[in-house]
Amino acid sequence: MIEYLPLKRITALHAEEIHEAVASIIDSGWYLRGEATARFEADYARYIGTKHCIGVANGLDALTIILRAYKELGVLNEGDEVVVPANTYIATILSITENRLRPVLVEPSIDTLEIDDSLIEQAITPRTRAIMMVHLYGCCAYTPRIADICRRHHLLLLEDNAQAHGCLSPYAAPLPPYAATLLQQRRTGSLGHAAAHSFYPGKNLGALGDAGAVTTDDDRLAETVRAIANYGSSRKYVFDYIGRNSRLDEVQAAVLSVKLKHLDSDNDRRRAIAAYYCDQLKAPAVTIPHSSRSALRPSLSHVFHIFPVLCQQRDRLQAFLAEQGVQTIIHYPIPPHKQQCYKEWHNLCLPVTEQIHAQELSLPCHQAMTDAEVETVSNLINKFKQ
């Protein structure tokens, strides 16, 4: 059986370091808001290339609290519009509606599966205040055109970086002095005004439970995010906001610090697997998005959290692979605008998004995968008859 994402095998790659890190937290007797969290926040901020990193409980909280903080600062108000890709995991949109803001869904490009920057400007109205781009599947969604639109229309540029830890932008300006890397490119998570990160166990940088973070260069935003996530408190028993309890705990922070050291090499392994797929998959029924092929250039603009292919006979292909012992996943079977929780959108016509959700299939692609497993998956797909 070739599992889609065997978390036990992935954890085992760095098991000794992880056990030591967790044991040190258990023995310390300090489990929240301690040195391990502060150390991870500082290290991750340097890695991403931002002044601030604020650990929170999960990725959805990170997204939601960013928007809430902008509301507290008077930058956003209820009813304001946020442009967002129609092709995304629903958490992106949940964070917008939870803040009583209005999502404006924009179709993706069928070549990249990311938001189509040529369609954004026509979606902007006098109520538009932000663009939330999503680095979906691990691919950098940022383009100079998106940045230019934000500048000309005075919009916030926000990032959902839940799936793209370690991804580099092929376009953005050199890193600021406080960034740790010597690479002269910005990482996703540092490209806009603020970014949300998820460290769900299945992510490229995954904890052993739920965890998330916000990164930003904005001092006031960082202070507000940290307070809102801590019951609305900036000082003990003093509450400036009606906040929530959303904190990164010491155990998860310690695990993430271990995994952060290996993130680039783990991502390199994912890229090697993706390169093999791109070179070897020849089945006429299967299409590899252009972004997957182009990102294998030196720009490193894809970390392959997910390796998606498109197939008109997707369900048949998935069943065929399952019969041969290969597990695959669909990201995602129902688009947000067709979900029952957003039934007011059911009449929207978003054909590219609907095509992706009807045809997308995610192949196994992770750092613990063996060459033999990658070869097996490729050979089986090439035997598939449409």
Tab-separated table of C-alpha atoms in Angstrom:
chain	number	residue	atom	x	y	z
A	1	MET	CA	0.000	0.000	0.000
A	2	ILE	CA	1.341	3.427	-0.971
A	3	GLU	CA	-0.310	5.844	1.437
A	4	TYR	CA	-1.065	9.376	0.353
A	5	LEU	CA	0.529	10.956	3.434
A	6	PRO	CA	1.923	8.542	6.061
A	7	LEU	CA	2.438	10.918	8.985
A	8	LYS	CA	4.138	8.263	11.097
A	9	ARG	CA	6.861	7.797	8.459
A	10	ILE	CA	7.257	11.536	8.009
A	11	THR	CA	7.617	12.089	11.763
A	12	ALA	CA	10.100	9.214	11.959
A	13	LEU	CA	12.514	11.107	9.683
A	14	HIS	CA	13.344	13.408	12.615
A	15	ALA	CA	11.991	11.260	15.457
A	16	GLU	CA	14.987	11.450	17.790
A	17	GLU	CA	15.112	15.247	17.705
A	18	ILE	CA	11.341	15.494	18.129
A	19	HIS	CA	11.307	13.146	21.140
A	20	GLU	CA	14.093	15.145	22.772
A	21	ALA	CA	12.318	18.437	22.122
A	22	VAL	CA	8.992	17.214	23.524
A	23	ALA	CA	10.657	15.629	26.551
A	24	SER	CA	12.413	18.914	27.344
A	25	ILE	CA	9.055	20.704	27.418
A	26	ILE	CA	7.460	18.042	29.602
A	27	ASP	CA	10.369	18.229	32.030
A	28	SER	CA	10.360	22.035	32.068
A	29	GLY	CA	6.894	22.300	33.625
A	30	TRP	CA	6.129	25.330	31.412
A	31	TYR	CA	3.581	24.555	28.697
A	32	LEU	CA	2.221	27.877	27.389
A	33	ARG	CA	3.762	31.229	26.442
A	34	GLY	CA	7.282	30.119	27.282
A	35	GLU	CA	10.749	30.031	25.774
A	36	ALA	CA	9.974	27.389	23.142
A	37	THR	CA	7.191	29.487	21.621
A	38	ALA	CA	9.276	32.660	21.711
A	39	ARG	CA	12.197	30.844	20.075
A	40	PHE	CA	10.053	29.398	17.279
A	41	GLU	CA	8.380	32.753	16.626
A	42	ALA	CA	11.773	34.454	16.304
A	43	ASP	CA	13.238	31.707	14.111
A	44	TYR	CA	10.212	31.498	11.843
A	45	ALA	CA	10.066	35.286	11.426
A	46	ARG	CA	13.723	35.276	10.337
A	47	TYR	CA	13.108	32.336	8.017
A	48	ILE	CA	10.075	33.930	6.377
A	49	GLY	CA	11.717	37.363	6.295
A	50	THR	CA	9.350	39.413	8.460
A	51	LYS	CA	9.773	41.432	11.639
A	52	HIS	CA	7.058	39.585	13.511
A	53	CYS	CA	5.657	36.085	13.933
A	54	ILE	CA	2.783	35.509	16.353
A	55	GLY	CA	1.928	31.901	17.132
A	56	VAL	CA	-1.782	31.041	17.252
A	57	ALA	CA	-3.856	27.891	17.655
A	58	ASN	CA	-4.412	27.053	13.971
A	59	GLY	CA	-4.449	28.417	10.428
A	60	LEU	CA	-8.101	29.443	10.415
A	61	ASP	CA	-7.524	31.500	13.556
A	62	ALA	CA	-4.515	33.121	11.900
A	63	LEU	CA	-6.634	34.227	8.935
A	64	THR	CA	-9.563	35.315	11.086
A	65	ILE	CA	-7.491	37.265	13.601
A	66	ILE	CA	-5.620	39.173	10.879
A	67	LEU	CA	-8.915	40.482	9.523
A	68	ARG	CA	-10.263	41.117	13.006
A	69	ALA	CA	-7.130	43.103	13.905
A	70	TYR	CA	-7.521	45.276	10.820
A	71	LYS	CA	-11.099	45.949	11.898
A	72	GLU	CA	-9.941	46.965	15.380
A	73	LEU	CA	-7.389	49.300	13.787
A	74	GLY	CA	-10.095	50.893	11.631
A	75	VAL	CA	-8.584	49.687	8.358
A	76	LEU	CA	-11.511	47.344	7.629
A	77	ASN	CA	-15.193	47.723	8.442
A	78	GLU	CA	-18.157	45.354	8.303
A	79	GLY	CA	-19.426	45.007	4.750
A	80	ASP	CA	-16.058	45.717	3.127
A	81	GLU	CA	-15.129	43.438	0.250
A	82	VAL	CA	-12.166	41.078	0.091
A	83	VAL	CA	-11.156	39.611	-3.277
A	84	VAL	CA	-10.358	35.917	-2.848
A	85	PRO	CA	-9.790	32.981	-5.210
A	86	ALA	CA	-12.851	30.867	-5.888
A	87	ASN	CA	-10.573	27.820	-5.936
A	88	THR	CA	-9.389	27.498	-2.350
A	89	TYR	CA	-9.915	25.544	0.838
A	90	ILE	CA	-12.983	26.887	2.590
A	91	ALA	CA	-11.036	28.212	5.605
A	92	THR	CA	-9.894	31.179	3.523
A	93	ILE	CA	-13.488	32.221	2.947
A	94	LEU	CA	-14.709	31.328	6.438
A	95	SER	CA	-12.301	33.868	7.909
A	96	ILE	CA	-13.795	36.611	5.754
A	97	THR	CA	-17.445	35.888	6.469
A	98	GLU	CA	-16.777	35.370	10.186
A	99	ASN	CA	-15.614	38.993	10.280
A	100	ARG	CA	-18.774	40.120	8.465
A	101	LEU	CA	-16.769	41.069	5.424
A	102	ARG	CA	-17.879	40.162	1.909
A	103	PRO	CA	-15.848	37.655	-0.143
A	104	VAL	CA	-15.648	38.425	-3.855
A	105	LEU	CA	-14.782	35.182	-5.642
A	106	VAL	CA	-12.396	35.380	-8.593
A	107	GLU	CA	-11.749	32.460	-10.930
A	108	PRO	CA	-8.343	30.746	-11.106
A	109	SER	CA	-6.238	30.198	-14.197
A	110	ILE	CA	-6.583	26.663	-15.511
A	111	ASP	CA	-2.824	26.699	-16.219
A	112	THR	CA	-1.731	27.498	-12.664
A	113	LEU	CA	-4.868	26.687	-10.603
A	114	GLU	CA	-4.071	29.922	-8.700
A	115	ILE	CA	-6.110	33.148	-8.799
A	116	ASP	CA	-6.164	34.633	-12.312
A	117	ASP	CA	-4.602	38.067	-11.915
A	118	SER	CA	-6.119	39.224	-15.226
A	119	LEU	CA	-9.609	38.957	-13.669
A	120	ILE	CA	-8.974	40.721	-10.373
A	121	GLU	CA	-9.325	44.342	-11.421
A	122	GLN	CA	-12.781	43.859	-12.907
A	123	ALA	CA	-13.931	42.468	-9.533
A	124	ILE	CA	-12.902	45.602	-7.637
A	125	THR	CA	-15.633	47.995	-6.469
A	126	PRO	CA	-15.651	51.081	-4.220
A	127	ARG	CA	-16.121	48.696	-1.245
A	128	THR	CA	-13.036	46.574	-2.006
A	129	ARG	CA	-10.402	46.863	0.704
A	130	ALA	CA	-8.166	43.806	0.319
A	131	ILE	CA	-6.954	40.976	-1.878
A	132	MET	CA	-6.373	37.680	-0.104
A	133	MET	CA	-4.191	35.509	-2.291
A	134	VAL	CA	-3.803	31.817	-1.531
A	135	HIS	CA	-0.585	29.963	-2.325
A	136	LEU	CA	-2.627	26.868	-3.079
A	137	TYR	CA	-0.997	23.429	-3.366
A	138	GLY	CA	2.328	25.031	-2.351
A	139	CYS	CA	2.668	27.257	-5.435
A	140	CYS	CA	3.433	30.973	-5.181
A	141	ALA	CA	0.314	32.906	-6.244
A	142	TYR	CA	1.983	36.330	-6.055
A	143	THR	CA	2.507	38.262	-9.292
A	144	PRO	CA	3.722	41.817	-9.957
A	145	ARG	CA	0.299	42.506	-11.455
A	146	ILE	CA	-1.418	41.719	-8.136
A	147	ALA	CA	0.999	43.997	-6.280
A	148	ASP	CA	0.402	46.774	-8.804
A	149	ILE	CA	-3.377	46.457	-8.435
A	150	CYS	CA	-3.031	46.742	-4.659
A	151	ARG	CA	-0.856	49.850	-4.968
A	152	ARG	CA	-3.115	51.605	-7.465
A	153	HIS	CA	-6.327	50.834	-5.590
A	154	HIS	CA	-4.838	51.237	-2.088
A	155	LEU	CA	-5.729	47.667	-1.086
A	156	LEU	CA	-4.335	45.401	1.585
A	157	LEU	CA	-2.459	42.414	0.189
A	158	LEU	CA	-2.994	39.421	2.472
A	159	GLU	CA	-1.602	35.905	2.122
A	160	ASP	CA	-3.048	32.530	3.001
A	161	ASN	CA	0.239	30.663	3.286
A	162	ALA	CA	-1.222	27.533	4.860
A	163	GLN	CA	0.141	25.277	2.107
A	164	ALA	CA	3.396	26.939	1.030
A	165	HIS	CA	5.924	26.942	3.866
A	166	GLY	CA	9.362	27.674	2.438
A	167	CYS	CA	8.124	28.702	-1.015
A	168	LEU	CA	10.023	31.507	-2.747
A	169	SER	CA	8.566	34.170	-5.006
A	170	PRO	CA	10.170	34.403	-8.447
A	171	TYR	CA	9.202	38.084	-8.691
A	172	ALA	CA	9.463	39.934	-5.402
A	173	ALA	CA	12.184	42.306	-4.211
A	174	PRO	CA	15.272	41.206	-2.236
A	175	LEU	CA	14.858	40.262	1.385
A	176	PRO	CA	15.166	42.882	4.130
A	177	PRO	CA	18.176	42.873	6.500
A	178	TYR	CA	16.402	40.938	9.262
A	179	ALA	CA	15.775	37.897	7.025
A	180	ALA	CA	17.951	34.873	7.728
A	181	THR	CA	18.399	33.444	4.243
A	182	LEU	CA	21.053	34.519	1.762
A	183	LEU	CA	18.751	33.840	-1.175
A	184	GLN	CA	17.816	37.109	-2.839
A	185	GLN	CA	14.137	36.292	-3.043
A	186	ARG	CA	11.255	36.769	-0.647
A	187	ARG	CA	9.399	33.815	0.753
A	188	THR	CA	5.657	33.522	0.669
A	189	GLY	CA	4.412	34.871	3.955
A	190	SER	CA	6.435	38.068	3.528
A	191	LEU	CA	4.980	39.363	0.261
A	192	GLY	CA	1.988	41.336	1.535
A	193	HIS	CA	0.873	43.290	4.569
A	194	ALA	CA	0.232	40.137	6.621
A	195	ALA	CA	0.126	36.372	6.175
A	196	ALA	CA	-1.538	33.403	7.851
A	197	HIS	CA	0.207	30.048	8.276
A	198	SER	CA	-1.200	26.653	9.226
A	199	PHE	CA	0.952	23.976	10.845
A	200	TYR	CA	-1.655	21.216	10.670
A	201	PRO	CA	0.195	17.860	10.845
A	202	GLY	CA	-0.137	17.185	7.126
A	203	LYS	CA	1.502	20.462	6.059
A	204	ASN	CA	5.090	20.751	4.804
A	205	LEU	CA	5.908	22.293	8.187
A	206	GLY	CA	3.542	20.304	10.367
A	207	ALA	CA	3.074	20.136	14.123
A	208	LEU	CA	1.794	17.107	16.053
A	209	GLY	CA	-1.608	18.764	16.357
A	210	ASP	CA	-3.237	22.037	15.396
A	211	ALA	CA	-1.020	25.112	15.280
A	212	GLY	CA	-0.701	28.303	13.248
A	213	ALA	CA	0.978	31.699	13.005
A	214	VAL	CA	0.680	35.227	11.653
A	215	THR	CA	3.649	36.986	10.046
A	216	THR	CA	3.884	40.707	9.306
A	217	ASP	CA	6.208	43.716	9.264
A	218	ASP	CA	3.500	45.948	10.748
A	219	ASP	CA	4.247	46.671	14.425
A	220	ARG	CA	0.716	47.833	15.295
A	221	LEU	CA	-0.905	44.902	13.531
A	222	ALA	CA	1.395	42.419	15.275
A	223	GLU	CA	0.616	43.916	18.677
A	224	THR	CA	-3.118	43.816	17.973
A	225	VAL	CA	-3.028	40.234	16.662
A	226	ARG	CA	-1.126	39.065	19.722
A	227	ALA	CA	-3.596	40.755	22.058
A	228	ILE	CA	-6.720	39.442	20.292
A	229	ALA	CA	-5.301	35.911	20.354
A	230	ASN	CA	-4.720	36.228	24.107
A	231	TYR	CA	-8.304	36.965	25.186
A	232	GLY	CA	-7.905	40.548	23.932
A	233	SER	CA	-5.244	41.240	26.533
A	234	SER	CA	-1.921	43.001	26.073
A	235	ARG	CA	-1.260	43.004	29.844
A	236	LYS	CA	-2.406	40.454	32.404
A	237	TYR	CA	-6.030	41.016	33.403
A	238	VAL	CA	-6.277	44.116	31.183
A	239	PHE	CA	-8.495	43.533	28.133
A	240	ASP	CA	-8.405	45.981	25.235
A	241	TYR	CA	-10.476	43.854	22.850
A	242	ILE	CA	-13.180	41.207	23.011
A	243	GLY	CA	-10.604	38.564	22.236
A	244	ARG	CA	-10.304	34.821	21.953
A	245	ASN	CA	-8.039	32.078	23.252
A	246	SER	CA	-5.779	31.170	20.343
A	247	ARG	CA	-2.247	30.373	21.390
A	248	LEU	CA	0.570	28.178	20.117
A	249	ASP	CA	1.544	25.824	22.940
A	250	GLU	CA	5.097	24.962	23.972
A	251	VAL	CA	5.005	21.347	22.780
A	252	GLN	CA	3.920	22.275	19.273
A	253	ALA	CA	6.428	25.138	19.151
A	254	ALA	CA	9.252	22.783	20.110
A	255	VAL	CA	8.237	20.270	17.428
A	256	LEU	CA	8.008	23.016	14.826
A	257	SER	CA	11.477	24.316	15.729
A	258	VAL	CA	12.898	20.858	15.001
A	259	LYS	CA	11.065	20.535	11.707
A	260	LEU	CA	11.916	24.079	10.602
A	261	LYS	CA	15.598	23.113	10.494
A	262	HIS	CA	14.788	20.410	7.943
A	263	LEU	CA	12.092	22.227	5.961
A	264	ASP	CA	14.221	23.234	2.981
A	265	SER	CA	15.693	19.753	2.511
A	266	ASP	CA	12.245	18.171	2.955
A	267	ASN	CA	10.881	20.546	0.301
A	268	ASP	CA	13.769	19.637	-1.997
A	269	ARG	CA	12.701	16.003	-1.775
A	270	ARG	CA	9.138	16.969	-2.697
A	271	ARG	CA	10.492	18.875	-5.702
A	272	ALA	CA	12.514	15.857	-6.794
A	273	ILE	CA	9.384	13.695	-6.705
A	274	ALA	CA	7.434	16.345	-8.620
A	275	ALA	CA	10.201	16.525	-11.228
A	276	TYR	CA	9.985	12.768	-11.730
A	277	TYR	CA	6.218	12.940	-12.155
A	278	CYS	CA	6.532	15.802	-14.644
A	279	ASP	CA	9.100	13.857	-16.647
A	280	GLN	CA	7.532	10.409	-16.516
A	281	LEU	CA	3.760	10.861	-16.552
A	282	LYS	CA	2.722	10.277	-20.163
A	283	ALA	CA	-0.916	9.193	-19.864
A	284	PRO	CA	-2.993	11.207	-22.382
A	285	ALA	CA	-5.878	11.338	-19.901
A	286	VAL	CA	-3.813	13.197	-17.290
A	287	THR	CA	-2.834	16.867	-17.401
A	288	ILE	CA	-0.149	18.368	-15.178
A	289	PRO	CA	-0.782	22.078	-14.469
A	290	HIS	CA	1.725	24.405	-16.061
A	291	SER	CA	2.683	25.794	-12.643
A	292	SER	CA	4.032	22.397	-11.561
A	293	ARG	CA	6.338	22.146	-14.568
A	294	SER	CA	7.506	25.776	-14.567
A	295	ALA	CA	8.188	25.819	-10.817
A	296	LEU	CA	10.898	23.180	-11.232
A	297	ARG	CA	13.196	25.909	-12.571
A	298	PRO	CA	15.718	27.467	-10.146
A	299	SER	CA	13.119	29.948	-8.823
A	300	LEU	CA	11.883	27.308	-6.308
A	301	SER	CA	8.429	28.870	-6.502
A	302	HIS	CA	6.601	25.655	-5.595
A	303	VAL	CA	7.029	23.440	-2.532
A	304	PHE	CA	4.518	20.790	-3.696
A	305	HIS	CA	2.428	20.509	-0.581
A	306	ILE	CA	0.072	18.890	-3.062
A	307	PHE	CA	0.914	17.474	-6.498
A	308	PRO	CA	-2.328	17.965	-8.440
A	309	VAL	CA	-3.211	16.493	-11.800
A	310	LEU	CA	-6.378	16.990	-13.828
A	311	CYS	CA	-8.278	14.123	-15.405
A	312	GLN	CA	-11.738	14.111	-16.981
A	313	GLN	CA	-12.138	10.549	-15.720
A	314	ARG	CA	-10.850	11.492	-12.271
A	315	ASP	CA	-13.055	9.133	-10.262
A	316	ARG	CA	-12.154	6.196	-12.515
A	317	LEU	CA	-8.467	7.029	-12.221
A	318	GLN	CA	-8.717	7.248	-8.442
A	319	ALA	CA	-10.540	3.911	-8.267
A	320	PHE	CA	-7.961	2.300	-10.587
A	321	LEU	CA	-5.081	3.477	-8.409
A	322	ALA	CA	-6.848	2.373	-5.236
A	323	GLU	CA	-7.285	-1.127	-6.682
A	324	GLN	CA	-3.526	-1.190	-7.235
A	325	GLY	CA	-2.794	-0.068	-3.674
A	326	VAL	CA	-2.141	3.632	-4.286
A	327	GLN	CA	-3.991	6.115	-2.112
A	328	THR	CA	-4.899	9.520	-3.571
A	329	ILE	CA	-6.893	12.501	-2.309
A	330	ILE	CA	-9.188	15.037	-4.015
A	331	HIS	CA	-8.467	18.696	-3.209
A	332	TYR	CA	-11.345	19.491	-3.150
A	333	PRO	CA	-14.479	17.594	-4.231
A	334	ILE	CA	-16.935	20.491	-3.682
A	335	PRO	CA	-15.965	24.130	-4.370
A	336	PRO	CA	-16.791	26.727	-1.690
A	337	HIS	CA	-19.569	28.325	-3.725
A	338	LYS	CA	-21.384	24.977	-3.932
A	339	GLN	CA	-21.184	24.226	-0.203
A	340	GLN	CA	-24.419	24.238	1.796
A	341	CYS	CA	-23.041	26.813	4.245
A	342	TYR	CA	-22.870	29.305	1.344
A	343	LYS	CA	-26.102	28.323	-0.373
A	344	GLU	CA	-26.666	31.949	-1.426
A	345	TRP	CA	-23.814	31.423	-3.930
A	346	HIS	CA	-25.239	28.304	-5.572
A	347	ASN	CA	-26.331	30.276	-8.622
A	348	LEU	CA	-22.817	31.609	-9.291
A	349	CYS	CA	-21.255	30.499	-12.567
A	350	LEU	CA	-17.568	29.732	-11.962
A	351	PRO	CA	-16.749	27.191	-14.684
A	352	VAL	CA	-12.967	27.051	-14.239
A	353	THR	CA	-13.275	26.464	-10.496
A	354	GLU	CA	-15.926	23.813	-11.100
A	355	GLN	CA	-13.744	22.111	-13.714
A	356	ILE	CA	-10.837	21.928	-11.280
A	357	HIS	CA	-12.996	20.506	-8.503
A	358	ALA	CA	-14.451	17.924	-10.894
A	359	GLN	CA	-11.082	16.840	-12.336
A	360	GLU	CA	-8.383	17.386	-9.667
A	361	LEU	CA	-6.589	14.397	-8.148
A	362	SER	CA	-3.665	14.686	-5.721
A	363	LEU	CA	-0.874	12.135	-6.064
A	364	PRO	CA	1.350	11.009	-3.176
A	365	CYS	CA	4.222	13.505	-2.869
A	366	HIS	CA	6.058	13.797	0.441
A	367	GLN	CA	9.580	13.718	1.850
A	368	ALA	CA	9.359	10.131	3.152
A	369	MET	CA	8.359	8.696	-0.226
A	370	THR	CA	10.836	6.262	-1.787
A	371	ASP	CA	12.014	6.289	-5.397
A	372	ALA	CA	10.386	2.905	-5.889
A	373	GLU	CA	7.026	4.250	-4.699
A	374	VAL	CA	7.252	7.246	-7.030
A	375	GLU	CA	8.096	4.967	-9.942
A	376	THR	CA	5.192	2.660	-9.106
A	377	VAL	CA	2.686	5.520	-9.048
A	378	SER	CA	3.980	6.866	-12.367
A	379	ASN	CA	3.918	3.490	-14.081
A	380	LEU	CA	0.386	2.777	-12.913
A	381	ILE	CA	-0.938	6.117	-14.142
A	382	ASN	CA	0.685	5.541	-17.519
A	383	LYS	CA	-1.219	2.248	-17.760
A	384	PHE	CA	-4.569	3.969	-17.143
A	385	LYS	CA	-6.885	3.859	-20.130
A	386	GLN	CA	-9.419	6.673	-20.465
